[in-house]
């Protein structure tokens, strides 16, 4: 949600800034802008490609800051595009987050004679820094004094025309990573744009700033105490943040599914003992033996993964589970005791609502675990223990491969907690073996996508869809509908198939198709009855089924077959045809699949 990038070094900053923005584009595309102290600024509404068209032939300078906007305060237009400047055009700020007390600060600054030109909250920062600079001209101190007076969230890159050899990064509640190169340093919202220059990074903590020159960096708290922090190495390779010959990241990431499952499982299964070995839980293993309740928190797709986790953990580990979206959890009064743990699921590790749920649980002394994809992210750092997904960077805004890895990690956790309790060796071995078999099975689903593509084409004229499933595949119906909504802008609703007759069935007619997940498992017969109910109302159906379910489902629906697996693991396979259906549907409509309108990856505001 908004991307910031900064460079200071010896090279020409312009192409580095534009490249940086391009790799961050999944974080926002309402406007883009750059500022280079020796040359000035260029901004444009819309994505980076619009900005590129406006760049003058030559812009020289060896430092600069850049921004991609996902609009919160103020329309997504030229005036509101970042970086923002002070009255004299000397202090420039690229900001991700929200300054909550900006109105009050703005009123004071206007009284002091400052002239505001945008509708954004960010602009108060530039004028405040300008105000403090008037005292002694000390850039660092002016930034620190400014930050002490603001309330809200920020990940920031700041540049000062009079000190072009320096850029400052600051963080409070929105991610900031600094990259350390040879004679050059970087600031970014996440490591992906830094990767092509260096793998050495430091993640800033809340309440810290980094003052960076080409050969130096210093980190300070807002009390101006210097902080020493170890340098970390980014694990990801550059190829993982590029499309690698695929037309879109979304398709590339769906196709990476088998590899992703292997990576999530790697080194974590002891087949003959029927155990999961989870290094990230070692420190809390004993505590986990006695827990009696799990609250899972996530947002969007991660929340749906949590719903699947609820079925897994209750059935196989016998632990009561509740699942809640972060935005609701944080504002109610959850009843938790010392036998309750909170499990947060997040691909980015930066989702504000999920993070606040963790903080609320920690305030109540509850053990917090994370299933997080992004190493070094805030959620990864703030949870007490956890499981990394190892899905690699997910760039497409619609989450696909991360969901598979979240489900796989939940299955590992189920095995881990189940074997600490009543789960037998035989069941443990069976789950472990079936997990290992998944990548090969998924390869079969992905081997031929032509049929799904043809279905997407056939159904692309419809404006409404109902997705239905039961038990483990009820959350998959919700997730399938979410995927379609977000990349095609077509209305889709997910519902438990048994709930259909309590309302949604009223919508069904020949113009309202349904997608059903009808696998030959414990709820197959019920699913067939529900499909019949739709059929009886002239509703068209696409069904995802196993080969052995074709006989019953075939006469009623357009059928997509997936290989059979354990019921608990079936969502890991059944969701993929739904992801592909949404993808090809969006391509058919000529939409920007990787960057759906109004959305952004990593939602760092409430
Ligand atoms: C949907 C999607 C979102 C995210 C949600 C949580 O495709 O991507 O619903 O799943 O914003 O994000 P993370 O997992 O980063 O916390």
Coordinates of C-alpha atoms in Angstrom, one line a residue, residues 3 37 41 56 132 162 207 222 251 285 291 382 393 411 436 455 533 545 589 601:
X3 CA 5.6 2.2 -2.3
X37 CA 17.8 17.3 -5.7
X41 CA 10.7 16.5 -9.6
X56 CA 12.7 14.9 -19.6
X132 CA 12.4 23.2 12.2
X162 CA 20.7 21.6 0.2
X207 CA 10.4 4.9 15.9
X222 CA 13.5 9.5 17.9
X251 CA 0.0 -16.8 -14.0
X285 CA 7.0 -26.5 21.8
X291 CA -2.9 -24.9 24.8
X382 CA 6.6 -9.3 16.4
X393 CA 8.0 -13.0 -3.3
X411 CA -1.4 -28.8 7.5
X436 CA 4.7 -35.0 0.0
X455 CA -14.4 -22.2 -19.8
X533 CA -31.1 -27.6 -6.8
X545 CA -14.3 -32.8 -9.0
X589 CA -11.7 -9.0 -20.5
X601 CA -0.5 -5.5 -2.2

